Coordinates of C-alpha atoms in Angstrom, one line a residue:
Chain A
M90 CA -29.5 13.6 22.6
S91 CA -29.1 13.5 26.4
D92 CA -27.2 16.5 27.7
Q93 CA -25.3 14.7 30.4
A94 CA -23.6 12.4 28.0
N95 CA -19.9 13.1 27.3
I96 CA -19.4 14.4 23.8
I97 CA -16.5 12.4 22.4
L98 CA -16.4 14.0 19.0
S99 CA -17.5 17.4 18.0
V100 CA -17.3 18.9 14.6
N101 CA -17.8 22.6 14.5
N102 CA -18.8 24.4 11.3
I103 CA -16.2 22.9 9.0
E104 CA -15.6 23.7 5.4
V105 CA -13.8 21.3 3.1
I106 CA -12.3 22.3 -0.3
Y107 CA -11.0 19.8 -2.8
D108 CA -8.2 20.8 -5.2
H109 CA -8.3 24.4 -3.8
V110 CA -11.4 25.2 -5.7
I111 CA -14.3 22.8 -5.1
L112 CA -16.2 23.7 -2.0
V113 CA -17.7 20.4 -0.8
L114 CA -18.7 20.9 2.8
K115 CA -20.3 24.3 3.6
G116 CA -20.3 24.5 7.4
V117 CA -21.0 21.1 8.9
S118 CA -21.4 20.7 12.6
L119 CA -22.2 17.5 14.5
E120 CA -21.6 15.8 17.8
V121 CA -21.1 12.2 18.8
P122 CA -21.8 11.4 22.5
E123 CA -19.6 8.7 24.0
G124 CA -20.8 5.2 23.5
E125 CA -23.5 5.9 21.0
I126 CA -24.1 5.3 17.3
V127 CA -24.7 8.4 15.3
A128 CA -25.9 8.2 11.7
L129 CA -25.0 10.6 9.0
L130 CA -27.6 10.2 6.3
G131 CA -28.1 11.6 2.8
A132 CA -28.0 10.9 -0.8
N133 CA -25.0 10.4 -3.1
G134 CA -22.7 13.3 -3.1
A135 CA -24.2 15.0 0.0
G136 CA -20.9 15.1 1.7
K137 CA -21.1 12.2 4.2
S138 CA -17.9 10.5 3.2
T139 CA -16.1 13.8 3.0
T140 CA -17.2 14.6 6.6
L141 CA -15.8 11.3 7.8
K142 CA -12.5 11.8 5.9
A143 CA -12.2 15.3 7.3
I144 CA -12.4 13.8 10.8
S145 CA -10.0 11.0 10.1
N146 CA -7.8 13.3 8.0
L147 CA -7.7 11.0 5.0
L148 CA -8.7 14.1 3.0
K149 CA -5.1 15.2 2.4
A150 CA -4.5 12.0 0.4
E151 CA -7.3 13.1 -2.0
R152 CA -6.1 16.7 -2.2
G153 CA -8.9 17.9 0.1
D154 CA -8.4 20.3 2.9
T155 CA -10.4 21.5 5.9
T156 CA -10.2 25.2 5.6
K157 CA -12.6 26.4 8.3
G158 CA -14.0 25.2 11.5
S159 CA -12.6 22.8 14.1
I160 CA -12.8 19.2 15.0
E161 CA -12.4 18.1 18.6
F162 CA -11.9 14.5 19.8
Q163 CA -12.1 14.1 23.5
G164 CA -11.5 17.8 23.9
T165 CA -8.4 17.9 21.7
R166 CA -8.2 19.7 18.4
V167 CA -7.4 17.1 15.8
E168 CA -7.8 18.7 12.4
K169 CA -4.1 19.1 11.9
L170 CA -3.0 15.6 12.9
N171 CA -2.1 13.0 10.4
P172 CA -4.2 9.8 10.1
A173 CA -1.6 7.7 12.0
E174 CA -1.7 10.0 15.0
L175 CA -5.5 9.8 15.0
V176 CA -5.5 6.1 14.9
K177 CA -3.2 6.1 17.9
M178 CA -5.7 8.4 19.7
G179 CA -8.4 5.8 19.0
V180 CA -10.2 7.1 15.9
V181 CA -10.2 4.6 13.0
Q182 CA -12.1 4.9 9.8
V183 CA -13.5 1.9 7.9
M184 CA -13.5 3.2 4.4
E185 CA -16.3 3.0 1.9
G186 CA -16.0 0.1 -0.5
R187 CA -14.2 -2.0 2.1
H188 CA -10.6 -1.5 0.9
C189 CA -9.1 -4.8 2.1
F190 CA -5.6 -5.6 1.3
E191 CA -6.4 -8.0 -1.5
H192 CA -3.1 -9.9 -1.7
L193 CA -2.9 -10.4 2.1
T194 CA -4.8 -13.2 3.8
I195 CA -7.7 -12.3 6.1
E196 CA -5.5 -12.9 9.1
E197 CA -2.7 -10.7 7.8
N198 CA -5.3 -8.0 7.0
L199 CA -6.4 -8.1 10.6
L200 CA -2.8 -8.1 11.9
T201 CA -1.9 -5.0 9.9
G202 CA -4.7 -3.3 11.7
A203 CA -2.7 -3.6 14.9
Y204 CA 0.2 -1.6 13.3
T205 CA 0.0 1.2 15.8
R206 CA -0.5 -1.0 18.9
K207 CA 2.1 -1.3 21.6
G208 CA 2.4 -4.2 24.0
G209 CA 3.7 -7.0 21.9
R210 CA 2.3 -10.2 20.6
K211 CA 0.1 -11.1 23.6
V212 CA -2.1 -8.0 23.4
I213 CA -2.4 -8.4 19.6
N214 CA -3.4 -12.0 19.9
E215 CA -6.1 -11.1 22.4
S216 CA -7.5 -8.6 20.0
L217 CA -7.4 -11.1 17.2
E218 CA -9.3 -13.6 19.3
M219 CA -11.9 -10.9 20.1
V220 CA -12.3 -10.1 16.4
Y221 CA -12.8 -13.8 15.6
E222 CA -15.4 -14.0 18.3
Y223 CA -17.4 -11.2 16.8
F224 CA -16.8 -12.5 13.2
P225 CA -16.6 -16.2 13.4
R226 CA -16.7 -16.3 9.6
L227 CA -13.4 -14.6 9.4
K228 CA -11.9 -17.3 11.5
Q229 CA -13.0 -19.9 8.9
R230 CA -11.4 -17.8 6.1
R231 CA -8.3 -16.7 8.0
G232 CA -5.9 -18.2 5.5
T233 CA -7.7 -17.1 2.4
M234 CA -6.4 -14.1 0.4
A235 CA -8.8 -11.3 1.0
G236 CA -9.3 -10.6 -2.7
F237 CA -10.9 -14.0 -3.1
T238 CA -13.4 -13.6 -0.2
S239 CA -17.0 -12.4 -0.6
G240 CA -18.1 -8.8 -0.3
G241 CA -19.6 -9.5 3.1
E242 CA -16.5 -11.2 4.4
Q243 CA -14.4 -8.3 3.1
Q244 CA -16.6 -5.8 4.9
M245 CA -16.2 -7.9 8.1
A246 CA -12.5 -8.0 7.6
A247 CA -12.4 -4.2 7.1
I248 CA -14.3 -3.7 10.4
G249 CA -12.3 -6.3 12.2
R250 CA -9.1 -4.7 10.9
A251 CA -10.2 -1.3 12.4
L252 CA -11.0 -3.1 15.7
M253 CA -7.4 -4.4 15.9
A254 CA -6.3 -0.8 16.5
N255 CA -8.3 -0.9 19.7
P256 CA -10.4 2.2 18.8
T257 CA -12.6 4.2 21.0
M258 CA -14.4 5.5 18.0
I259 CA -15.0 4.0 14.6
L260 CA -16.0 6.1 11.5
L261 CA -18.0 3.6 9.5
D262 CA -18.5 4.6 5.9
E263 CA -21.3 2.9 4.1
P264 CA -21.0 -0.6 5.4
S265 CA -24.1 -1.7 3.4
M266 CA -22.6 -0.9 0.0
G267 CA -23.1 -3.6 -2.5
L268 CA -24.2 -6.2 0.1
A269 CA -27.3 -8.4 0.2
P270 CA -29.9 -7.2 2.7
M271 CA -29.5 -10.1 4.9
L272 CA -25.8 -9.6 5.2
V273 CA -26.3 -5.9 5.8
E274 CA -28.5 -6.8 8.8
E275 CA -25.8 -9.2 10.1
I276 CA -23.2 -6.6 9.9
F277 CA -25.3 -4.0 11.6
E278 CA -26.1 -6.5 14.4
I279 CA -22.4 -7.0 15.0
V280 CA -21.7 -3.2 15.0
K281 CA -24.5 -2.8 17.5
K282 CA -23.0 -5.5 19.7
L283 CA -19.6 -4.0 19.5
N284 CA -21.0 -0.7 20.5
E285 CA -22.8 -2.2 23.5
Q286 CA -20.1 -4.6 24.6
E287 CA -16.9 -2.8 23.9
G288 CA -18.2 0.7 24.3
V289 CA -17.0 1.8 20.9
S290 CA -18.7 5.0 19.7
V291 CA -19.7 4.9 16.0
L292 CA -20.2 7.6 13.5
L293 CA -22.0 5.9 10.6
A294 CA -22.4 7.3 7.1
E295 CA -25.1 5.5 5.3
Q296 CA -27.5 5.8 2.3
N297 CA -29.7 3.1 3.6
T298 CA -31.7 5.3 5.9
N299 CA -34.1 2.7 7.0
I300 CA -31.5 0.3 8.5
A301 CA -29.2 3.1 9.7
L302 CA -32.0 4.6 11.8
A303 CA -33.0 1.2 13.2
Y304 CA -29.5 0.8 14.7
S305 CA -28.5 4.3 15.7
N306 CA -29.4 6.6 18.6
Y307 CA -29.2 9.9 16.7
G308 CA -29.1 11.0 13.2
Y309 CA -28.0 13.9 11.0
I310 CA -29.3 14.4 7.5
M311 CA -27.0 16.0 4.9
E312 CA -27.8 17.6 1.6
N313 CA -25.4 19.4 -0.6
G314 CA -22.6 19.8 1.9
R315 CA -24.8 20.9 4.7
V316 CA -26.6 19.3 7.6
V317 CA -30.3 20.1 7.0
M318 CA -31.9 18.2 9.8
D319 CA -31.0 16.3 13.0
G320 CA -32.8 14.5 15.7
S321 CA -33.0 11.2 17.6
A322 CA -33.4 8.2 15.4
K323 CA -37.0 7.9 16.5
E324 CA -37.8 11.5 15.7
L325 CA -36.3 11.2 12.3
G326 CA -38.0 8.0 11.6
E327 CA -41.3 9.6 12.3
N328 CA -40.7 12.8 10.5
E329 CA -43.0 13.3 7.5
D330 CA -40.2 14.7 5.2
V331 CA -37.7 12.0 6.1
K332 CA -40.4 9.4 5.5
E333 CA -41.2 10.9 2.2
F334 CA -37.8 11.6 0.8
Y335 CA -35.7 8.9 2.4
L336 CA -37.9 6.1 3.3
G337 CA -40.2 6.2 0.3
M338 CA -43.4 6.7 2.4
S339 CA -45.9 9.5 2.4
S340 CA -49.1 10.3 4.1
E341 CA -50.9 8.5 1.3
G342 CA -48.8 5.4 1.8
R343 CA -46.1 4.3 -0.6
K344 CA -45.8 6.6 -3.6
S345 CA -44.9 5.7 -7.1
F346 CA -41.6 6.8 -8.5
R347 CA -43.5 8.6 -11.2
D348 CA -44.4 11.3 -8.8
A349 CA -40.8 11.9 -7.9
K350 CA -40.8 15.2 -9.8
H351 CA -43.3 16.6 -7.6
Y352 CA -41.2 16.1 -4.5
K353 CA -38.2 17.6 -6.0
R354 CA -39.7 21.0 -5.9
R355 CA -40.6 20.7 -2.3
K356 CA -37.4 19.2 -1.1
R357 CA -36.0 22.3 0.7
W358 CA -35.6 22.5 4.4
L359 CA -33.3 25.4 5.1
Chain B
M112 CA 26.4 -33.2 -22.6
S113 CA 28.9 -31.9 -20.1
F114 CA 29.5 -28.9 -22.3
F115 CA 25.7 -28.2 -22.3
M116 CA 25.7 -28.4 -18.6
E117 CA 28.6 -26.0 -18.3
V118 CA 26.9 -23.4 -20.5
L119 CA 23.7 -23.9 -18.6
I120 CA 25.3 -23.5 -15.2
A121 CA 27.4 -20.5 -16.3
G122 CA 24.2 -19.0 -17.6
L123 CA 22.2 -19.6 -14.4
L124 CA 24.9 -18.1 -12.3
A125 CA 25.1 -15.0 -14.6
G126 CA 21.4 -14.9 -14.2
V127 CA 21.7 -14.6 -10.5
M128 CA 23.6 -11.4 -11.1
Y129 CA 20.7 -10.0 -13.1
S130 CA 18.3 -11.0 -10.3
L131 CA 20.3 -9.0 -7.8
V132 CA 19.5 -5.8 -9.7
A133 CA 16.0 -6.8 -10.4
L134 CA 15.4 -7.5 -6.7
G135 CA 15.9 -3.8 -5.7
F136 CA 13.4 -2.9 -8.4
V137 CA 10.8 -5.3 -7.2
L138 CA 11.1 -4.0 -3.6
I139 CA 10.3 -0.4 -4.5
F140 CA 7.7 -1.4 -7.1
K141 CA 5.9 -3.6 -4.6
A142 CA 5.7 -1.0 -1.9
S143 CA 5.0 2.1 -3.9
G144 CA 4.1 1.1 -7.5
V145 CA 7.1 3.2 -8.6
L146 CA 9.4 1.9 -11.2
N147 CA 12.7 3.0 -9.9
Y148 CA 14.9 3.7 -12.8
A149 CA 17.7 4.8 -10.5
Q150 CA 18.3 1.3 -9.1
G151 CA 21.2 0.7 -11.3
T152 CA 22.8 4.1 -10.5
M153 CA 22.2 3.3 -6.8
A154 CA 24.2 0.1 -7.3
L155 CA 27.0 2.1 -9.0
F156 CA 26.9 4.8 -6.3
A157 CA 27.2 2.2 -3.6
A158 CA 30.0 0.4 -5.3
L159 CA 31.9 3.6 -6.0
S160 CA 31.5 4.9 -2.4
F161 CA 32.7 1.5 -1.1
V162 CA 35.7 1.4 -3.4
S163 CA 36.7 5.0 -2.6
F164 CA 36.5 4.2 1.1
V165 CA 38.7 1.1 0.7
E166 CA 41.2 3.1 -1.4
M167 CA 41.4 5.6 1.4
G168 CA 42.8 2.7 3.4
I169 CA 39.7 2.1 5.5
N170 CA 39.1 -1.5 6.6
F171 CA 36.7 -3.6 4.5
W172 CA 34.0 -3.9 7.1
V173 CA 34.1 -0.3 8.2
A174 CA 33.9 0.7 4.5
L175 CA 30.8 -1.5 4.1
L176 CA 29.2 0.1 7.1
L177 CA 29.9 3.6 5.9
T178 CA 28.4 2.7 2.5
A179 CA 25.3 1.3 4.2
I180 CA 25.0 4.6 6.2
I181 CA 25.3 6.6 2.9
M182 CA 22.5 4.5 1.4
V183 CA 20.3 5.1 4.5
I184 CA 20.9 8.9 4.2
L185 CA 20.1 8.6 0.5
A186 CA 16.8 6.9 1.3
F187 CA 15.8 9.7 3.6
V188 CA 16.8 12.4 1.1
V189 CA 14.9 10.7 -1.7
E190 CA 11.8 10.5 0.4
R191 CA 12.0 14.1 1.5
V192 CA 13.1 15.7 -1.8
V193 CA 11.6 13.5 -4.4
L194 CA 8.7 11.4 -3.1
R195 CA 7.0 13.6 -0.6
P196 CA 6.4 16.5 -2.9
L197 CA 5.1 14.1 -5.5
V198 CA 2.5 12.3 -3.4
N199 CA -0.7 11.7 -5.3
Q200 CA 0.9 12.4 -8.6
P201 CA 0.4 9.9 -11.4
L202 CA 2.9 7.1 -11.4
I203 CA 4.5 8.2 -14.7
T204 CA 5.5 11.4 -13.0
L205 CA 7.2 9.4 -10.2
F206 CA 8.9 7.2 -12.8
M207 CA 10.3 10.3 -14.6
A208 CA 11.4 11.7 -11.2
T209 CA 13.5 8.5 -10.7
I210 CA 15.1 9.0 -14.2
G211 CA 16.1 12.4 -13.0
L212 CA 17.3 10.9 -9.7
S213 CA 19.4 8.5 -11.7
F214 CA 21.1 11.3 -13.7
F215 CA 21.6 13.3 -10.5
L216 CA 23.2 10.4 -8.7
E217 CA 25.6 9.7 -11.6
G218 CA 26.8 13.3 -11.6
F219 CA 26.9 13.5 -7.9
A220 CA 29.0 10.3 -7.7
Q221 CA 31.5 11.8 -10.2
A222 CA 31.7 15.1 -8.3
L223 CA 32.2 13.2 -5.1
W224 CA 34.5 10.3 -6.1
G225 CA 35.9 11.3 -9.5
S226 CA 35.3 9.6 -12.7
Q227 CA 38.1 7.1 -13.1
V228 CA 37.6 3.3 -13.2
H229 CA 38.3 1.5 -10.0
R230 CA 39.3 -2.1 -9.4
L231 CA 37.4 -3.8 -6.7
E232 CA 38.8 -6.9 -5.0
L233 CA 36.4 -8.7 -2.8
G234 CA 38.9 -11.4 -2.1
I235 CA 37.0 -14.1 -3.9
S236 CA 39.0 -15.7 -6.7
D237 CA 37.4 -15.9 -10.1
D238 CA 39.2 -19.2 -10.8
P239 CA 37.1 -22.0 -12.0
I240 CA 36.7 -25.2 -10.0
F241 CA 35.6 -28.6 -11.2
I242 CA 32.5 -30.3 -9.9
G243 CA 32.6 -33.7 -11.5
D244 CA 33.7 -32.8 -14.9
I245 CA 31.8 -29.5 -15.1
M246 CA 33.8 -26.3 -14.8
V247 CA 32.2 -23.6 -12.6
S248 CA 33.4 -20.2 -11.5
Q249 CA 33.9 -19.8 -7.8
F250 CA 32.9 -16.2 -8.0
D251 CA 29.6 -17.1 -9.6
I252 CA 28.9 -19.7 -6.8
F253 CA 29.6 -17.0 -4.2
A254 CA 27.2 -14.6 -6.0
G255 CA 24.6 -17.4 -6.1
V256 CA 24.8 -18.1 -2.4
T257 CA 24.7 -14.4 -1.6
A258 CA 21.6 -14.0 -3.7
A259 CA 19.9 -17.0 -2.1
A260 CA 20.6 -15.7 1.4
M261 CA 19.2 -12.3 0.5
V262 CA 16.1 -13.7 -1.0
A263 CA 15.5 -15.9 2.1
G264 CA 16.0 -12.9 4.3
L265 CA 13.6 -10.8 2.3
A266 CA 11.0 -13.6 2.1
F267 CA 11.1 -13.9 5.9
F268 CA 10.9 -10.1 6.3
F269 CA 7.9 -9.8 4.0
S270 CA 5.8 -12.6 5.3
K271 CA 6.6 -12.8 9.0
T272 CA 7.5 -9.3 10.3
K273 CA 5.1 -6.5 11.1
M274 CA 7.1 -4.0 8.9
G275 CA 7.1 -6.5 6.0
R276 CA 3.3 -6.9 6.3
A277 CA 2.8 -3.2 6.4
L278 CA 4.9 -2.9 3.3
R279 CA 2.8 -5.3 1.4
A280 CA -0.3 -3.6 2.8
V281 CA 0.8 -0.2 1.4
A282 CA 1.6 -1.8 -1.9
D283 CA -2.0 -3.2 -2.1
D284 CA -3.9 -0.1 -1.0
H285 CA -2.3 3.2 0.0
Q286 CA -5.5 4.7 1.3
A287 CA -6.5 1.8 3.4
A288 CA -3.0 1.6 4.8
L289 CA -3.3 5.2 5.8
S290 CA -6.7 4.7 7.3
I291 CA -5.4 2.1 9.8
G292 CA -2.5 4.3 10.8
I293 CA 0.4 3.1 8.8
P294 CA 2.5 6.2 8.1
L295 CA 3.4 6.1 4.4
R296 CA 6.5 8.2 4.8
H297 CA 8.2 5.7 7.2
I298 CA 7.3 2.9 4.9
W299 CA 8.8 4.6 1.9
V300 CA 12.0 5.4 3.7
L301 CA 12.2 1.8 4.9
V302 CA 11.7 0.4 1.4
W303 CA 14.3 2.7 -0.1
V304 CA 16.7 1.7 2.6
V305 CA 16.2 -2.0 1.9
A306 CA 16.5 -1.3 -1.9
G307 CA 19.7 0.6 -1.1
F308 CA 21.2 -2.4 0.7
V309 CA 20.3 -4.6 -2.2
A310 CA 22.0 -2.1 -4.4
I311 CA 25.2 -2.4 -2.3
V312 CA 25.3 -6.2 -2.8
A313 CA 24.5 -5.9 -6.5
G314 CA 27.0 -3.0 -6.9
L315 CA 29.8 -4.9 -5.1
L316 CA 29.4 -8.1 -7.0
W317 CA 29.0 -6.4 -10.4
G318 CA 31.7 -4.0 -9.6
S319 CA 34.2 -6.7 -8.8
R320 CA 33.3 -8.4 -12.0
L321 CA 33.3 -5.5 -14.4
G322 CA 35.4 -2.9 -12.5
V323 CA 33.6 0.0 -10.8
Q324 CA 32.8 2.3 -13.7
F325 CA 30.0 4.4 -15.0
A326 CA 28.7 1.8 -17.4
L327 CA 27.7 -0.1 -14.3
S328 CA 24.5 1.9 -14.1
L329 CA 23.5 0.3 -17.4
I330 CA 23.0 -3.1 -15.7
I331 CA 19.6 -1.7 -15.1
L332 CA 18.7 -2.4 -18.7
K333 CA 19.3 -6.2 -18.2
A334 CA 16.9 -6.1 -15.3
F335 CA 14.0 -5.1 -17.4
P336 CA 13.6 -8.4 -19.3
V337 CA 14.1 -10.2 -16.0
L338 CA 11.2 -8.2 -14.5
I339 CA 8.9 -8.7 -17.5
L340 CA 9.5 -12.4 -17.3
G341 CA 9.3 -12.8 -13.5
G342 CA 6.6 -10.2 -12.8
F343 CA 7.2 -6.8 -11.4
E344 CA 5.8 -7.5 -7.9
S345 CA 7.4 -10.8 -7.2
I346 CA 10.6 -11.5 -5.4
P347 CA 10.7 -15.2 -6.5
G348 CA 9.8 -13.8 -9.9
A349 CA 13.0 -11.7 -9.9
I350 CA 15.1 -14.7 -9.1
V351 CA 13.4 -17.1 -11.6
G352 CA 13.3 -14.5 -14.2
G353 CA 17.0 -13.8 -13.8
L354 CA 17.8 -17.5 -14.0
I355 CA 15.8 -17.9 -17.2
I356 CA 17.3 -14.8 -18.8
G357 CA 20.8 -15.8 -17.8
S358 CA 20.6 -19.4 -19.0
S359 CA 18.7 -18.7 -22.1
E360 CA 21.0 -16.0 -23.4
K361 CA 24.0 -18.1 -22.9
L362 CA 22.4 -21.2 -24.5
A363 CA 21.2 -19.0 -27.4
E364 CA 24.6 -17.6 -27.9
V365 CA 26.3 -21.0 -28.0
Y366 CA 23.7 -23.0 -29.9
L367 CA 21.9 -20.4 -32.1
G368 CA 24.6 -17.8 -32.3
P369 CA 26.6 -19.5 -35.0
Y370 CA 23.6 -19.5 -37.4
V371 CA 23.1 -15.8 -37.2
G372 CA 26.6 -14.7 -36.9
G373 CA 26.9 -14.5 -33.1
G374 CA 26.4 -11.6 -30.7
I375 CA 22.9 -12.9 -30.0
E376 CA 23.5 -12.8 -26.3
N377 CA 23.0 -9.0 -26.1
F378 CA 19.5 -8.9 -27.6
F379 CA 18.1 -12.3 -26.9
P380 CA 16.7 -11.4 -23.5
Y381 CA 14.7 -8.5 -25.0
M382 CA 13.2 -10.7 -27.7
L383 CA 12.3 -13.2 -25.0
A384 CA 10.7 -10.5 -22.9
L385 CA 8.8 -9.2 -25.9
A386 CA 7.4 -12.6 -26.7
F387 CA 6.5 -13.0 -23.1
L388 CA 4.6 -9.8 -23.0
L389 CA 2.3 -11.1 -25.6
I390 CA 1.5 -14.3 -23.7
R391 CA 1.6 -13.3 -20.1
P392 CA 1.9 -9.6 -19.6
Y393 CA 2.0 -9.8 -15.8
G394 CA 4.9 -12.2 -15.8
L395 CA 5.4 -15.6 -14.4
F396 CA 4.7 -14.7 -10.8
G397 CA 3.4 -11.2 -11.1
E398 CA 0.2 -10.3 -9.3
V399 CA -2.8 -10.8 -11.5
H400 CA -5.2 -8.1 -10.5
I401 CA -8.0 -9.7 -8.5
E402 CA -11.2 -8.3 -9.7
R403 CA -14.6 -9.3 -8.4
V404 CA -17.5 -8.3 -10.4

């Protein structure tokens, strides 16, 4: 990470507890520099989604609570704000599993994304045109009820809907979930383009380490509610442990799944 | 034949009155998934407040405005005291909370306005008029027109305005609505306000027909078969369901009643609803859950 870049989001040593008893995040810290894509990697249940929800404050709706640490966005403490206030500040989360409004058309889905916008119809229509430019497929399906569109289209609608809020930062939770590899690539291409052309910073939680590292600048690897490793995407991609545990490669080339037991013992970084 | 038409039309217009109650239900159910048992009591409360204002000698329109203000306050209080503490609780808990709310409102209304029966004059005569050779009640026609106007207004609100879209979005997916910055609390207050206004209209029309009395809150029971038929989430469903229930109960009473000794009108809607549950549990216009596998 270059030191001169402005840090837009910093998470300092947060702990998250669900239902007052279940400790899920045990001191997570990370930083997102302005205008970059940062990936949050790890297996199921490592705490990636919880970290994103702690930032966007959607945790409260799931009876989670950030009990320790602080979260700063553009220098302001945000861990006590509600999600609507955060959206107004420019932080929008695209939730895991798309979460489109099924009974609204694609266009209505996008328009609800502009709920917090001020400035009337003209500004909103400009954003709508911009979204349609990035996702031409959505323009074709604009009148279709979102529940009847394909998974890829729903993911696009979910990202497009977040864009309608004119965010400076998107928290993207597992965009590859349940999509065909080709579509995953298409969506990542668009995210990259958005990042480059609109300057939107992205914090990306992803299980698909391979593709996430290909499109991000920096990465954090989480395990069991902790960050266990971080580094530039290139460093992580070349790291022997990452290769072995997350990319399925080892010094002897691809390993068979039969030997998985053997790595389990070794899988300990901190 | 003209007798049949008369019964049918009387039934349809009675059905409109059921629809009015069902509409308030649908609104709250659509936006929050809560089955608001207190809708009937809200109608009673609104009518009682209105009548009491009028009896104090307050002008009709001012009384209407005051009643509207009371319903807005009620919506805020309900959100703050009932809904907010119960966020994320199972829907059955919320349903029970609305039953509690219904009892509270009934008691509160008595404490506030007393428990005697009031007469409510809206200035619309209940005299029948003849269209061709069919006799129709003027009052029923007025009720029908009011309901139609309300439905048109609500349909516009839901499909064309930002708030309406947000309401539907919240109904579809609370979490996603939160994630794009729709504040759920505002939405809930809003929907209870709208349901409160619907309750005013229903309360006044029903009140002027039956007299403003505590049995008025039981009109809620007639709304259930309407909702089962029409579908819990659908505004057109509430209307069509009301029309079907109204007309079928009147027709059943006139044509089937004599064979079973009459009085069929009171339970026929529930039989119809029961049969309907077996065939189409989500109602005529209810939302079929879209599920992609």
